[in-house]
CSV table of C-alpha atoms in Angstrom, one decimal:
chain,number,residue,atom,x,y,z
F,187,MET,CA,4.1,23.3,30.0
F,188,VAL,CA,6.8,23.4,32.7
F,189,GLU,CA,7.1,19.6,34.2
F,190,GLN,CA,8.2,20.8,37.6
F,191,THR,CA,4.7,23.0,37.9
F,192,LEU,CA,2.9,20.0,37.7
F,193,PRO,CA,1.4,18.4,40.9
F,194,THR,CA,2.1,14.6,41.7
F,195,LEU,CA,-0.6,12.1,41.4
F,196,SER,CA,-0.7,12.0,45.4
F,197,GLN,CA,-1.2,15.7,45.5
F,198,LEU,CA,-4.1,15.5,42.9
F,199,LYS,CA,-5.6,12.4,44.9
F,200,LYS,CA,-5.5,14.3,48.2
F,201,ALA,CA,-7.3,17.3,46.7
F,202,ILE,CA,-10.3,15.1,45.8
F,203,PRO,CA,-12.8,14.4,48.4
F,204,GLU,CA,-12.7,11.1,50.0
F,205,LYS,CA,-16.4,10.3,48.9
F,206,CYS,CA,-15.3,10.5,45.4
F,207,PHE,CA,-13.4,7.3,45.5
F,208,GLN,CA,-16.6,5.3,47.0
F,209,LYS,CA,-18.1,2.7,44.6
F,210,SER,CA,-21.8,2.2,45.3
F,211,LEU,CA,-23.0,-1.1,43.6
F,212,LEU,CA,-26.6,-0.1,43.9
F,213,ARG,CA,-25.9,3.3,42.5
F,214,SER,CA,-24.2,2.1,39.5
F,215,VAL,CA,-26.6,-0.7,38.7
F,216,TYR,CA,-29.5,2.3,38.9
F,217,TYR,CA,-27.8,4.0,36.1
F,218,MET,CA,-27.2,0.9,34.1
F,219,LEU,CA,-30.8,0.1,34.5
F,220,ARG,CA,-31.7,3.7,33.6
F,221,ASP,CA,-29.8,3.3,30.2
F,222,PHE,CA,-31.7,0.2,29.4
F,223,ALA,CA,-34.9,1.8,30.2
F,224,ALA,CA,-34.3,4.6,27.8
F,225,LEU,CA,-33.6,2.0,25.3
F,226,ALA,CA,-37.2,0.2,26.1
F,227,ALA,CA,-39.1,3.1,26.0
F,228,LEU,CA,-37.8,4.0,22.7
F,229,TYR,CA,-38.4,0.6,21.3
F,230,ILE,CA,-41.9,0.7,22.7
F,231,ILE,CA,-42.8,4.0,21.3
F,232,TYR,CA,-41.1,3.0,17.6
F,233,PRO,CA,-44.2,1.6,15.9
F,234,SER,CA,-46.0,5.0,16.8
F,235,VAL,CA,-43.2,7.1,15.6
F,236,GLN,CA,-42.8,5.2,12.2
F,237,ALA,CA,-46.7,5.3,11.7
F,238,ASN,CA,-47.1,8.9,12.7
F,239,PHE,CA,-44.1,10.8,12.0
F,240,GLY,CA,-42.5,9.3,8.9
F,241,LEU,CA,-39.0,9.6,7.8
F,242,ALA,CA,-38.3,12.7,10.0
F,243,GLY,CA,-39.7,11.2,13.3
F,244,LEU,CA,-37.4,8.0,12.5
F,245,PHE,CA,-34.4,10.3,12.3
F,246,VAL,CA,-34.9,11.5,15.6
F,247,TRP,CA,-35.7,8.2,16.7
F,248,TRP,CA,-32.4,6.7,15.1
F,249,ASN,CA,-30.5,9.6,16.8
F,250,LEU,CA,-31.9,9.2,20.1
F,251,ALA,CA,-31.6,5.3,20.2
F,252,GLY,CA,-27.8,5.5,19.2
F,253,PHE,CA,-27.3,8.0,21.7
F,254,PHE,CA,-28.6,6.0,24.5
F,255,MET,CA,-26.6,3.3,23.2
F,256,TRP,CA,-23.6,5.3,23.7
F,257,CYS,CA,-24.7,5.9,27.1
F,258,LEU,CA,-24.9,2.3,28.0
F,259,PHE,CA,-21.3,2.0,26.4
F,260,VAL,CA,-20.0,4.3,29.1
F,261,ILE,CA,-21.3,2.1,31.7
F,262,GLY,CA,-19.9,-0.8,30.4
F,263,HIS,CA,-16.6,1.4,30.2
F,264,ASP,CA,-16.8,1.7,33.8
F,265,CYS,CA,-17.2,-1.9,34.3
F,266,GLY,CA,-14.0,-2.6,32.3
F,267,HIS,CA,-12.0,0.0,34.7
F,268,GLY,CA,-13.4,-1.6,37.5
F,269,SER,CA,-15.1,1.7,38.9
F,270,PHE,CA,-18.4,0.1,38.6
F,271,SER,CA,-18.4,-1.8,42.0
F,272,GLU,CA,-15.6,-3.3,44.3
F,273,TYR,CA,-16.8,-6.8,42.8
F,274,LYS,CA,-14.6,-7.8,39.7
F,275,TRP,CA,-17.0,-10.5,38.7
F,276,PHE,CA,-19.9,-8.6,38.9
F,277,ASN,CA,-18.3,-5.7,36.8
F,278,ASP,CA,-17.6,-8.4,34.3
F,279,VAL,CA,-20.9,-9.6,34.3
F,280,CYS,CA,-22.5,-6.0,33.9
F,281,GLY,CA,-19.8,-5.2,31.5
F,282,HIS,CA,-20.7,-8.0,29.3
F,283,ILE,CA,-24.9,-7.3,29.7
F,284,CYS,CA,-23.9,-3.7,28.6
F,285,HIS,CA,-21.5,-4.3,25.6
F,286,ALA,CA,-22.8,-7.6,24.0
F,287,PRO,CA,-26.2,-5.8,22.6
F,288,LEU,CA,-23.6,-3.1,21.1
F,289,MET,CA,-21.4,-5.9,19.2
F,290,VAL,CA,-18.5,-4.8,21.6
F,291,PRO,CA,-16.4,-8.0,22.9
F,292,TYR,CA,-15.7,-6.8,26.4
F,293,TRP,CA,-12.8,-8.6,27.5
F,294,PRO,CA,-11.1,-8.1,24.3
F,295,TRP,CA,-12.0,-4.6,24.1
F,296,GLN,CA,-10.7,-4.2,27.8
F,297,LYS,CA,-7.4,-5.9,27.1
F,298,ASP,CA,-5.8,-4.4,24.2
F,299,LEU,CA,-6.9,-1.3,21.9
F,300,THR,CA,-3.6,-0.4,20.5
F,301,PRO,CA,-5.4,0.0,17.2
F,302,PHE,CA,-8.0,2.1,18.6
F,303,GLU,CA,-5.4,4.4,20.4
F,304,GLN,CA,-3.2,4.6,17.1
F,305,ALA,CA,-6.2,5.6,15.3
F,306,LEU,CA,-6.7,8.5,17.3
F,307,LEU,CA,-4.0,10.3,15.4
F,308,GLU,CA,-5.4,9.0,12.1
F,309,ASN,CA,-8.3,10.3,10.2
F,310,PRO,CA,-11.6,9.4,12.4
F,311,LEU,CA,-13.3,8.2,9.4
F,312,SER,CA,-11.0,5.3,9.5
F,313,LEU,CA,-11.8,4.8,13.2
F,314,PHE,CA,-15.5,4.8,12.5
F,315,ILE,CA,-15.2,2.1,10.1
F,316,LYS,CA,-12.8,-0.1,11.9
F,317,TYR,CA,-14.7,-0.1,15.1
F,318,THR,CA,-18.1,-1.2,13.6
F,319,PHE,CA,-18.9,-4.8,14.4
F,320,LEU,CA,-17.7,-6.0,11.0
F,321,TYR,CA,-13.8,-4.8,11.6
F,322,LEU,CA,-14.2,-6.4,15.1
F,323,PHE,CA,-15.5,-9.7,13.5
F,324,ALA,CA,-13.0,-10.1,10.7
F,325,GLY,CA,-9.9,-7.8,11.9
F,326,LYS,CA,-6.9,-7.3,9.7
F,327,LEU,CA,-3.5,-8.3,9.9
F,328,ASP,CA,-3.0,-7.4,13.6
F,329,GLY,CA,-5.9,-10.2,14.6
F,330,SER,CA,-9.7,-10.1,15.1
F,331,HIS,CA,-11.1,-9.0,18.4
F,332,VAL,CA,-13.6,-12.0,18.7
F,333,LEU,CA,-11.6,-15.0,17.4
F,334,PRO,CA,-9.8,-17.0,20.2
F,335,THR,CA,-7.2,-17.9,17.8
F,336,SER,CA,-6.2,-14.2,17.1
F,337,PRO,CA,-2.6,-13.2,17.9
F,338,LEU,CA,-4.0,-10.7,19.9
F,339,PHE,CA,-4.4,-13.2,22.8
F,340,SER,CA,-1.9,-15.0,24.6
F,341,GLY,CA,-2.3,-18.1,27.1
F,342,THR,CA,-5.5,-20.1,27.8
F,343,LYS,CA,-7.3,-17.5,29.9
F,344,GLU,CA,-7.1,-14.9,27.6
F,345,ARG,CA,-8.4,-17.1,24.6
F,346,ILE,CA,-11.1,-18.2,26.9
F,347,GLN,CA,-12.4,-14.8,27.8
F,348,CYS,CA,-12.3,-13.8,24.2
F,349,ALA,CA,-14.6,-16.7,23.5
F,350,VAL,CA,-17.0,-16.0,26.3
F,351,SER,CA,-17.2,-12.3,24.9
F,352,THR,CA,-17.9,-13.5,21.7
F,353,LEU,CA,-20.5,-16.1,22.6
F,354,CYS,CA,-22.3,-13.3,24.5
F,355,MET,CA,-22.4,-11.0,21.2
F,356,LEU,CA,-23.8,-14.2,19.5
F,357,VAL,CA,-26.4,-14.7,22.0
F,358,ALA,CA,-27.3,-11.0,21.9
F,359,GLY,CA,-27.4,-10.7,18.2
F,360,VAL,CA,-29.8,-13.7,18.1
F,361,LEU,CA,-32.0,-12.3,20.5
F,362,ILE,CA,-32.2,-8.9,18.7
F,363,TYR,CA,-32.8,-10.7,15.4
F,364,VAL,CA,-35.7,-12.8,17.0
F,365,GLY,CA,-37.0,-9.8,18.7
F,366,LEU,CA,-37.1,-7.2,15.9
F,367,GLU,CA,-37.1,-9.4,12.7
F,368,GLY,CA,-41.0,-9.0,12.9
F,369,GLY,CA,-41.5,-12.1,10.4
F,370,ALA,CA,-43.2,-10.9,6.6
F,371,GLU,CA,-44.0,-7.5,8.1
F,372,GLY,CA,-40.5,-6.9,9.1
F,373,GLY,CA,-37.6,-8.7,7.9
F,374,LEU,CA,-34.2,-7.1,7.1
F,375,ALA,CA,-35.3,-3.6,6.8
F,376,ARG,CA,-37.1,-3.4,10.2
F,377,ILE,CA,-33.8,-5.0,11.7
F,378,GLY,CA,-31.7,-2.4,9.9
F,379,SER,CA,-34.0,0.6,10.8
F,380,MET,CA,-34.4,-0.6,14.7
F,381,TYR,CA,-30.8,-1.6,15.2
F,382,LEU,CA,-28.2,-1.2,12.7
F,383,ILE,CA,-28.7,2.6,11.8
F,384,PRO,CA,-28.7,3.3,15.8
F,385,LEU,CA,-25.6,1.2,16.2
F,386,LEU,CA,-23.9,3.5,13.5
F,387,VAL,CA,-25.1,6.4,15.5
F,388,PHE,CA,-23.6,4.8,18.6
F,389,ASN,CA,-20.3,4.3,16.5
F,390,ALA,CA,-20.5,8.2,15.6
F,391,TRP,CA,-20.7,9.1,19.5
F,392,ILE,CA,-17.8,6.8,20.4
F,393,THR,CA,-15.7,8.2,17.5
F,394,MET,CA,-16.7,12.0,18.1
F,395,VAL,CA,-16.4,12.1,22.0
F,396,THR,CA,-13.0,10.2,21.8
F,397,TYR,CA,-11.6,12.2,19.3
F,398,LEU,CA,-12.6,15.6,21.1
F,399,GLN,CA,-11.4,14.4,24.4
F,400,HIS,CA,-7.7,14.1,23.0
F,401,HIS,CA,-7.4,16.4,20.2
F,402,ASP,CA,-7.6,20.6,20.2
F,403,GLU,CA,-5.5,23.1,18.5
F,404,ASP,CA,-3.3,23.4,21.6
F,405,THR,CA,-3.0,19.6,22.1
F,406,LYS,CA,0.6,18.6,22.6
F,407,VAL,CA,2.1,15.1,21.8
F,408,TYR,CA,5.0,13.9,23.6
F,409,ALA,CA,7.8,11.6,22.0
F,410,GLU,CA,9.9,9.2,23.8
F,411,GLY,CA,11.5,10.5,26.9
F,412,GLU,CA,9.3,13.5,27.2
F,413,TRP,CA,6.0,11.8,28.1
F,414,SER,CA,4.9,11.0,31.5
F,415,TYR,CA,1.4,9.8,32.9
F,416,ILE,CA,0.7,12.9,34.5
F,417,LYS,CA,1.5,15.3,31.4
F,418,GLY,CA,-0.2,13.0,29.0
F,419,ALA,CA,-3.6,12.9,31.1
F,420,LEU,CA,-3.5,16.7,31.4
F,421,GLU,CA,-3.4,16.9,27.6
F,422,THR,CA,-7.1,15.5,27.7
F,423,ILE,CA,-9.8,18.0,27.7
F,424,ASP,CA,-13.1,18.5,29.5
F,425,ARG,CA,-15.6,19.3,26.9
F,426,GLU,CA,-19.0,20.9,28.0
F,427,TYR,CA,-21.7,19.6,25.5
F,428,GLY,CA,-24.8,20.9,27.2
F,429,MET,CA,-28.5,20.4,26.4
F,430,GLY,CA,-28.2,17.5,29.4
F,431,ILE,CA,-25.9,15.4,27.1
F,432,ASP,CA,-23.1,15.5,29.7
F,433,ASP,CA,-25.3,14.2,32.6
F,434,LEU,CA,-26.8,11.6,30.2
F,435,SER,CA,-23.4,10.4,29.0
F,436,HIS,CA,-22.2,9.9,32.7
F,437,ASN,CA,-20.0,13.1,32.5
F,438,ILE,CA,-17.6,11.3,30.5
F,439,THR,CA,-17.5,14.3,28.2
F,440,ASP,CA,-17.2,17.1,30.8
F,441,GLY,CA,-15.1,15.3,33.5
F,442,HIS,CA,-12.7,13.2,31.5
F,443,VAL,CA,-9.5,14.9,33.1
F,444,ALA,CA,-10.5,13.4,36.3
F,445,HIS,CA,-11.6,10.2,34.8
F,446,HIS,CA,-8.0,9.9,33.0
F,447,LEU,CA,-6.4,10.5,36.4
F,448,PHE,CA,-8.1,8.0,38.4
F,449,PHE,CA,-10.1,5.8,35.8
F,450,THR,CA,-9.9,2.7,38.3
F,451,GLN,CA,-11.1,4.4,41.3
F,452,ILE,CA,-13.6,7.3,40.7
F,453,PRO,CA,-17.1,6.3,39.4
F,454,HIS,CA,-18.9,8.3,36.8
F,455,TYR,CA,-21.3,9.7,39.2
F,456,HIS,CA,-18.5,11.2,41.3
F,457,LEU,CA,-16.7,12.8,38.2
F,458,LYS,CA,-18.2,16.1,38.7
F,459,ASP,CA,-17.2,16.6,42.2
F,460,ALA,CA,-13.6,15.1,41.5
F,461,THR,CA,-13.4,17.5,38.5
F,462,ALA,CA,-14.1,20.5,40.8
F,463,ALA,CA,-11.2,19.6,42.9
F,464,VAL,CA,-8.9,18.9,40.2
F,465,ARG,CA,-9.9,22.0,38.2
F,466,GLN,CA,-9.1,24.1,41.8
F,467,LEU,CA,-5.7,22.3,41.9
F,468,LEU,CA,-4.4,22.6,38.2
F,469,THR,CA,-6.0,26.1,37.1
F,470,PRO,CA,-3.1,28.1,38.6
F,471,THR,CA,-0.7,26.0,36.8
F,472,GLY,CA,-2.6,26.5,33.4
F,473,THR,CA,-2.9,23.1,32.9
F,474,TYR,CA,-6.4,22.2,33.3
F,475,LYS,CA,-8.4,22.4,29.6
F,476,LYS,CA,-12.2,22.7,29.6
F,477,LYS,CA,-14.0,24.0,26.5
F,478,GLN,CA,-17.6,24.9,25.7
F,479,SER,CA,-18.5,22.4,23.0
F,480,TRP,CA,-22.2,23.1,22.3
F,481,ASN,CA,-21.3,23.0,18.8
F,482,PHE,CA,-19.4,19.7,18.9
F,483,LEU,CA,-20.6,18.4,15.5
F,484,GLY,CA,-18.9,21.4,14.1
F,485,LYS,CA,-16.1,21.5,16.3
F,486,PHE,CA,-15.2,17.6,15.4
F,487,THR,CA,-15.6,18.6,11.9
F,488,GLU,CA,-13.2,21.6,12.1
F,489,LEU,CA,-10.6,19.8,14.0
F,490,ASN,CA,-10.6,16.6,12.0
F,491,TYR,CA,-9.8,18.9,8.9
F,492,LYS,CA,-7.4,21.3,10.5
F,493,LEU,CA,-5.3,18.7,12.7
F,494,LYS,CA,-4.0,16.4,10.1
F,495,TYR,CA,-0.5,16.0,11.6
F,496,VAL,CA,2.0,16.9,14.2
F,497,ALA,CA,5.4,18.3,13.9
F,498,GLY,CA,8.4,19.3,16.1
F,499,GLN,CA,10.7,17.5,18.3
F,500,GLY,CA,10.4,16.3,21.7
F,501,VAL,CA,7.0,18.0,22.5
F,502,LEU,CA,5.0,18.0,19.3
F,503,SER,CA,2.3,20.1,18.1
F,504,TYR,CA,-0.7,19.6,15.7
F,505,VAL,CA,-0.2,21.8,12.6
F,506,ASP,CA,-3.0,23.7,10.8
F,507,TRP,CA,-3.8,21.7,7.5
F,508,GLU,CA,-3.8,25.0,5.8
F,509,VAL,CA,-0.8,26.3,7.3
F,510,GLY,CA,0.9,23.0,6.3
F,511,LYS,CA,-0.2,23.3,2.7
F,512,GLU,CA,1.0,27.1,2.6
F,513,GLU,CA,4.4,26.0,4.0
F,514,GLY,CA,4.8,23.3,1.3
F,515,GLY,CA,5.1,20.3,3.0
F,516,ARG,CA,3.9,17.6,5.7
F,517,GLY,CA,5.3,17.6,9.4
F,518,LYS,CA,6.7,14.3,10.6
F,519,GLY,CA,6.3,13.3,14.2
F,520,GLY,CA,5.2,10.8,16.6
F,521,GLY,CA,4.5,10.1,20.0
F,522,ARG,CA,1.8,9.9,22.5
F,523,ALA,CA,-1.0,12.4,23.1
F,524,GLY,CA,-3.5,12.5,26.3
F,525,GLY,CA,-1.9,9.6,27.9
F,526,GLN,CA,-1.9,7.0,25.0
F,527,GLY,CA,0.5,4.6,24.4
F,528,GLY,CA,3.7,3.5,26.1
F,529,GLU,CA,4.8,2.8,29.7
F,530,ARG,CA,3.1,4.2,32.6
F,531,GLU,CA,4.3,5.6,35.9
F,532,GLY,CA,2.9,2.5,37.7
F,533,GLY,CA,4.1,0.1,35.1
F,534,GLY,CA,2.7,-2.1,32.3
F,535,LYS,CA,1.7,-1.1,29.0
F,536,ASP,CA,-1.5,1.2,28.2
F,537,GLY,CA,-4.7,0.2,26.4
F,538,TRP,CA,-7.5,2.5,25.6
F,539,GLU,CA,-6.8,6.0,26.7
F,540,GLY,CA,-3.5,4.8,28.1
F,541,GLU,CA,-5.3,3.5,31.0
F,542,HIS,CA,-5.0,-0.5,31.1
F,543,GLY,CA,-2.3,-2.1,32.9
F,544,HIS,CA,-3.3,0.2,35.8
F,545,GLU,CA,-2.5,-2.0,39.1
F,546,GLY,CA,0.9,-0.4,39.3
F,547,LEU,CA,-0.6,3.3,39.2
F,548,ARG,CA,-3.3,2.1,41.8
F,549,ASP,CA,-0.6,1.6,44.2
F,550,GLU,CA,1.4,4.8,43.1
F,551,ALA,CA,-1.8,6.8,44.0
């Protein structure tokens, strides 16, 4: 990629229709309620599925419930970015409503996910384990995301925010337990089937989608001095999953490039139009990446096996694991891929997807 051929952030913004930057509170709430309604419908039919279709029916039910948990997480993700509505307090309320039932601490998740972005270059199995609720509660030496005394938080405000998010999760957990326990007829097995297994499916979705957004055979990783916000953002990939998955996932799958560029400004329901405009501007430069990924499970498995490490200097590339073994050694490298990590053009440290600390970028754009 030749840096001088890249459009500026201002040029990209001008290419996108103005309507794409308009946030509708009512429309955002509609999508949030739609996801909750889908989950509610699944829980209503659970007894019938269990009684009439056995393990095969439950397998389908688990996957559907976990998938719609993932969809709900995406709405909470928009709340964290501020693209849900123009009202920060309302975004935070809805973000907690979406994330607490998923055992995701909203404010800590929003604030600092450095371990998460580092894990994007590691084996995603470790990511799957780390970001279940057990890791978030217990933490490692880097600190827990749910304990206000964690070294992740500094200052009274951040510690209070952590406590509030943790309290919301605890309340959600109690309500889920009371609602699903079912007395002598249910117990922990019922909670496991109706909640914990779908929660694992949700974790699998967030792991897979995030990995595929930022990894492919030709993905470049930029070392210090080579990375820029535009270059990093354009290493992300729009992937079309098909079968209605993209629309139900609020186009975070096939509209991720536009999301990465203007994450605080474009609501998910405008990502398709924004993507069309961005694609038109970027395609002549050869910097727009879109992949048909209807075989997403196979692709996730394949890339996870092949792309074990990066090698090179300045601009690094992933090395095929089999090729690396034939060459007789592991490559070494570091840096940033897909806009992850480091200082942004607008100033400040990045969080998840290299997207937080974004007020400076808002001004730049």
